[in-house]
PDB file of C-alpha atoms in Angstrom:
ATOM      1  CA  MET A  28      98.105  34.423 357.191  1.00 43.00           C
ATOM      2  CA  GLU A  29      95.576  31.780 358.253  1.00 51.00           C
ATOM      3  CA  ASP A  30      95.072  28.653 356.178  1.00 57.00           C
ATOM      4  CA  GLN A  31      91.701  28.487 354.503  1.00 58.00           C
ATOM      5  CA  GLY A  32      90.839  25.741 356.408  1.00 69.00           C
ATOM      6  CA  GLU A  33      87.018  25.780 357.508  1.00 74.00           C
ATOM      7  CA  TRP A  34      86.378  28.650 355.076  1.00 69.00           C
ATOM      8  CA  ALA A  35      87.559  26.593 351.946  1.00 72.00           C
ATOM      9  CA  PRO A  36      84.218  25.453 350.987  1.00 72.00           C
ATOM     10  CA  VAL A  37      82.538  28.696 351.130  1.00 67.00           C
ATOM     11  CA  LEU A  38      85.471  30.390 349.175  1.00 66.00           C
ATOM     12  CA  SER A  39      84.995  27.929 346.384  1.00 66.00           C
ATOM     13  CA  LEU A  40      81.543  29.392 345.956  1.00 63.00           C
ATOM     14  CA  THR A  41      82.601  32.939 345.332  1.00 65.00           C
ATOM     15  CA  GLY A  42      82.027  34.023 341.912  1.00 64.00           C
ATOM     16  CA  VAL A  43      81.621  37.191 340.029  1.00 60.00           C
ATOM     17  CA  PRO A  44      78.369  38.817 338.523  1.00 63.00           C
ATOM     18  CA  ARG A  45      77.857  38.071 334.834  1.00 65.00           C
ATOM     19  CA  TYR A  46      78.089  41.865 333.977  1.00 64.00           C
ATOM     20  CA  THR A  47      81.527  41.967 335.648  1.00 68.00           C
ATOM     21  CA  GLU A  48      82.898  38.854 333.876  1.00 69.00           C
ATOM     22  CA  ARG A  49      84.964  40.886 331.320  1.00 75.00           C
ATOM     23  CA  LEU A  50      86.559  43.294 333.933  1.00 76.00           C
ATOM     24  CA  ILE A  51      87.515  40.365 336.185  1.00 72.00           C
ATOM     25  CA  GLU A  52      89.150  38.668 333.435  1.00 78.00           C
ATOM     26  CA  ARG A  53      91.836  41.553 333.735  1.00 85.00           C
ATOM     27  CA  LEU A  54      92.093  41.567 337.376  1.00 87.00           C
ATOM     28  CA  HIS A  55      94.001  39.293 339.582  1.00 89.00           C
ATOM     29  CA  GLU A  56      94.273  38.517 343.294  1.00 90.00           C
ATOM     30  CA  LEU A  57      96.554  36.699 345.765  1.00 91.00           C
ATOM     31  CA  GLU A  58      95.182  33.538 347.499  1.00 90.00           C
ATOM     32  CA  ILE A  59      92.785  34.337 349.891  1.00 90.00           C
ATOM     33  CA  ALA A  60      93.779  32.870 353.417  1.00 89.00           C
ATOM     34  CA  PHE A  61      91.578  34.899 355.693  1.00 90.00           C
ATOM     35  CA  PRO A  62      88.146  34.554 356.975  1.00 89.00           C
ATOM     36  CA  PRO A  63      85.172  36.369 355.026  1.00 89.00           C
ATOM     37  CA  SER A  64      85.248  40.217 355.461  1.00 89.00           C
ATOM     38  CA  TYR A  65      81.743  40.456 356.054  1.00 88.00           C
ATOM     39  CA  PRO A  66      78.884  40.618 357.732  1.00 89.00           C
ATOM     40  CA  TYR A  67      80.530  40.887 361.273  1.00 86.00           C
ATOM     41  CA  SER A  68      78.406  41.869 364.509  1.00 85.00           C
ATOM     42  CA  GLU A  69      78.550  45.640 365.165  1.00 86.00           C
ATOM     43  CA  ASP A  70      78.427  44.695 368.850  1.00 84.00           C
ATOM     44  CA  SER A  71      81.728  45.920 370.164  1.00 83.00           C
ATOM     45  CA  SER A  72      82.050  43.083 372.666  1.00 86.00           C
ATOM     46  CA  GLN A  73      81.994  40.578 369.622  1.00 84.00           C
ATOM     47  CA  GLY A  74      84.816  41.342 367.261  1.00 81.00           C
ATOM     48  CA  LYS A  75      84.919  37.990 365.681  1.00 85.00           C
ATOM     49  CA  GLN A  76      81.083  37.325 365.608  1.00 87.00           C
ATOM     50  CA  TYR A  77      79.249  37.193 362.363  1.00 88.00           C
ATOM     51  CA  MET A  78      75.754  38.488 361.813  1.00 88.00           C
ATOM     52  CA  ASN A  79      73.115  35.879 361.634  1.00 87.00           C
ATOM     53  CA  THR A  80      71.219  37.709 359.165  1.00 87.00           C
ATOM     54  CA  ARG A  81      73.475  37.416 355.874  1.00 84.00           C
ATOM     55  CA  CYS A  82      75.854  34.720 354.466  1.00 84.00           C
ATOM     56  CA  PRO A  83      79.510  35.361 355.234  1.00 86.00           C
ATOM     57  CA  ALA A  84      81.509  36.719 352.349  1.00 86.00           C
ATOM     58  CA  TRP A  85      84.666  38.126 350.915  1.00 86.00           C
ATOM     59  CA  CYS A  86      83.191  41.518 350.063  1.00 85.00           C
ATOM     60  CA  ASP A  87      86.528  43.279 350.719  1.00 87.00           C
ATOM     61  CA  ARG A  88      89.406  42.167 348.286  1.00 89.00           C
ATOM     62  CA  VAL A  89      92.793  43.694 346.665  1.00 92.00           C
ATOM     63  CA  LEU A  90      92.547  43.208 343.116  1.00 90.00           C
ATOM     64  CA  MET A  91      95.388  44.323 340.568  1.00 92.00           C
ATOM     65  CA  SER A  92      96.386  43.870 336.888  1.00 91.00           C
ATOM     66  CA  ALA A  93      98.517  40.876 335.881  1.00 89.00           C
ATOM     67  CA  THR A  94     101.520  42.890 335.679  1.00 88.00           C
ATOM     68  CA  ALA A  95     101.407  44.171 339.259  1.00 89.00           C
ATOM     69  CA  LYS A  96     100.786  40.570 340.436  1.00 90.00           C
ATOM     70  CA  ASP A  97     103.891  39.463 338.704  1.00 88.00           C
ATOM     71  CA  LEU A  98     105.931  42.152 340.104  1.00 86.00           C
ATOM     72  CA  VAL A  99     104.612  41.497 343.706  1.00 87.00           C
ATOM     73  CA  LEU A 100     105.368  37.684 343.341  1.00 87.00           C
ATOM     74  CA  LYS A 101     108.977  38.191 341.455  1.00 79.00           C
ATOM     75  CA  PRO A 102     111.344  35.716 343.014  1.00 71.00           C
ATOM     76  CA  GLU A 103     113.927  38.391 343.325  1.00 66.00           C
ATOM     77  CA  ASN A 104     111.820  40.059 345.967  1.00 55.00           C
ATOM     78  CA  GLU A 105     113.048  37.367 348.539  1.00 61.00           C
ATOM     79  CA  GLU A 106     112.355  39.666 351.343  1.00 62.00           C
ATOM     80  CA  LYS A 107     109.035  40.836 350.353  1.00 61.00           C
ATOM     81  CA  ASN A 108     107.247  39.997 353.547  1.00 79.00           C
ATOM     82  CA  LEU A 109     104.038  39.411 351.521  1.00 88.00           C
ATOM     83  CA  VAL A 110     100.910  39.676 353.851  1.00 92.00           C
ATOM     84  CA  TYR A 111      97.342  39.645 352.373  1.00 94.00           C
ATOM     85  CA  ASP A 112      95.067  39.634 355.465  1.00 93.00           C
ATOM     86  CA  ASN A 113      92.232  41.485 357.137  1.00 92.00           C
ATOM     87  CA  ILE A 114      92.867  44.329 359.690  1.00 92.00           C
ATOM     88  CA  GLY A 115      91.632  44.045 363.256  1.00 88.00           C
ATOM     89  CA  PRO A 116      90.550  40.176 363.383  1.00 86.00           C
ATOM     90  CA  ASN A 117      89.577  40.552 366.919  1.00 88.00           C
ATOM     91  CA  VAL A 118      88.290  44.089 366.785  1.00 88.00           C
ATOM     92  CA  CYS A 119      84.902  45.314 366.176  1.00 86.00           C
ATOM     93  CA  MET A 120      85.319  47.791 362.984  1.00 86.00           C
ATOM     94  CA  GLY A 121      81.733  47.718 362.068  1.00 86.00           C
ATOM     95  CA  ASP A 122      80.039  44.970 359.744  1.00 89.00           C
ATOM     96  CA  HIS A 123      83.078  44.602 357.431  1.00 87.00           C
ATOM     97  CA  LYS A 124      86.731  43.978 358.178  1.00 89.00           C
ATOM     98  CA  PRO A 125      89.008  45.842 355.844  1.00 91.00           C
ATOM     99  CA  VAL A 126      91.723  43.812 354.056  1.00 93.00           C
ATOM    100  CA  TYR A 127      95.066  44.927 353.154  1.00 94.00           C
ATOM    101  CA  LEU A 128      98.149  43.802 350.994  1.00 94.00           C
ATOM    102  CA  SER A 129     101.648  44.665 352.213  1.00 92.00           C
ATOM    103  CA  PHE A 130     104.895  43.828 350.458  1.00 87.00           C
ATOM    104  CA  ARG A 131     108.249  44.942 349.579  1.00 82.00           C
ATOM    105  CA  LEU A 132     109.738  45.527 346.400  1.00 78.00           C
ATOM    106  CA  THR A 133     113.466  45.446 345.300  1.00 73.00           C
ATOM    107  CA  PRO A 134     114.492  48.920 344.319  1.00 75.00           C
ATOM    108  CA  GLY A 135     114.209  49.017 340.297  1.00 73.00           C
ATOM    109  CA  ALA A 136     112.103  45.643 340.167  1.00 71.00           C
ATOM    110  CA  GLY A 137     109.587  47.381 338.399  1.00 66.00           C
ATOM    111  CA  LYS A 138     111.685  49.113 335.462  1.00 66.00           C
ATOM    112  CA  TRP A 139     110.855  48.045 332.115  1.00 59.00           C
ATOM    113  CA  CYS A 140     113.900  46.995 329.715  1.00 48.00           C
ATOM    114  CA  GLN A 141     114.465  49.436 326.716  1.00 44.00           C
ATOM    115  CA  ARG A 142     115.523  47.910 323.488  1.00 47.00           C
ATOM    116  CA  VAL A 143     116.539  50.005 320.767  1.00 46.00           C
ATOM    117  CA  GLU A 144     116.520  48.371 317.357  1.00 47.00           C
ATOM    118  CA  LYS A 145     117.815  49.442 314.185  1.00 50.00           C
ATOM    119  CA  ILE A 146     115.653  49.493 310.959  1.00 54.00           C
ATOM    120  CA  SER A 147     117.312  48.610 308.003  1.00 47.00           C
TER     121      SER A 147
END
């Protein structure tokens, strides 16, 4: 993953529309360390060039529940090889660059503990 670097000021301006606030409170995302995923030039010779007609934005994201985020970031998943990035950074793929989240989980990492209690 790249450092946020030059895009950090733009990333700080991203927000959520008021009508989605209640939903966003329940969704989580890993730290973004890739350039905005939109709007790229659709010229096949300019895979890294943004269009001049719109402001760059992170329209494509991977959102997850708090439980899923905890599982992905769990310390016991040492070899998780966590990657949150865009696909084809140098290739024209239309006006959006798809993003992906790749990780490895330890077998059984998501199993819930079952506890049996006696009621007297």
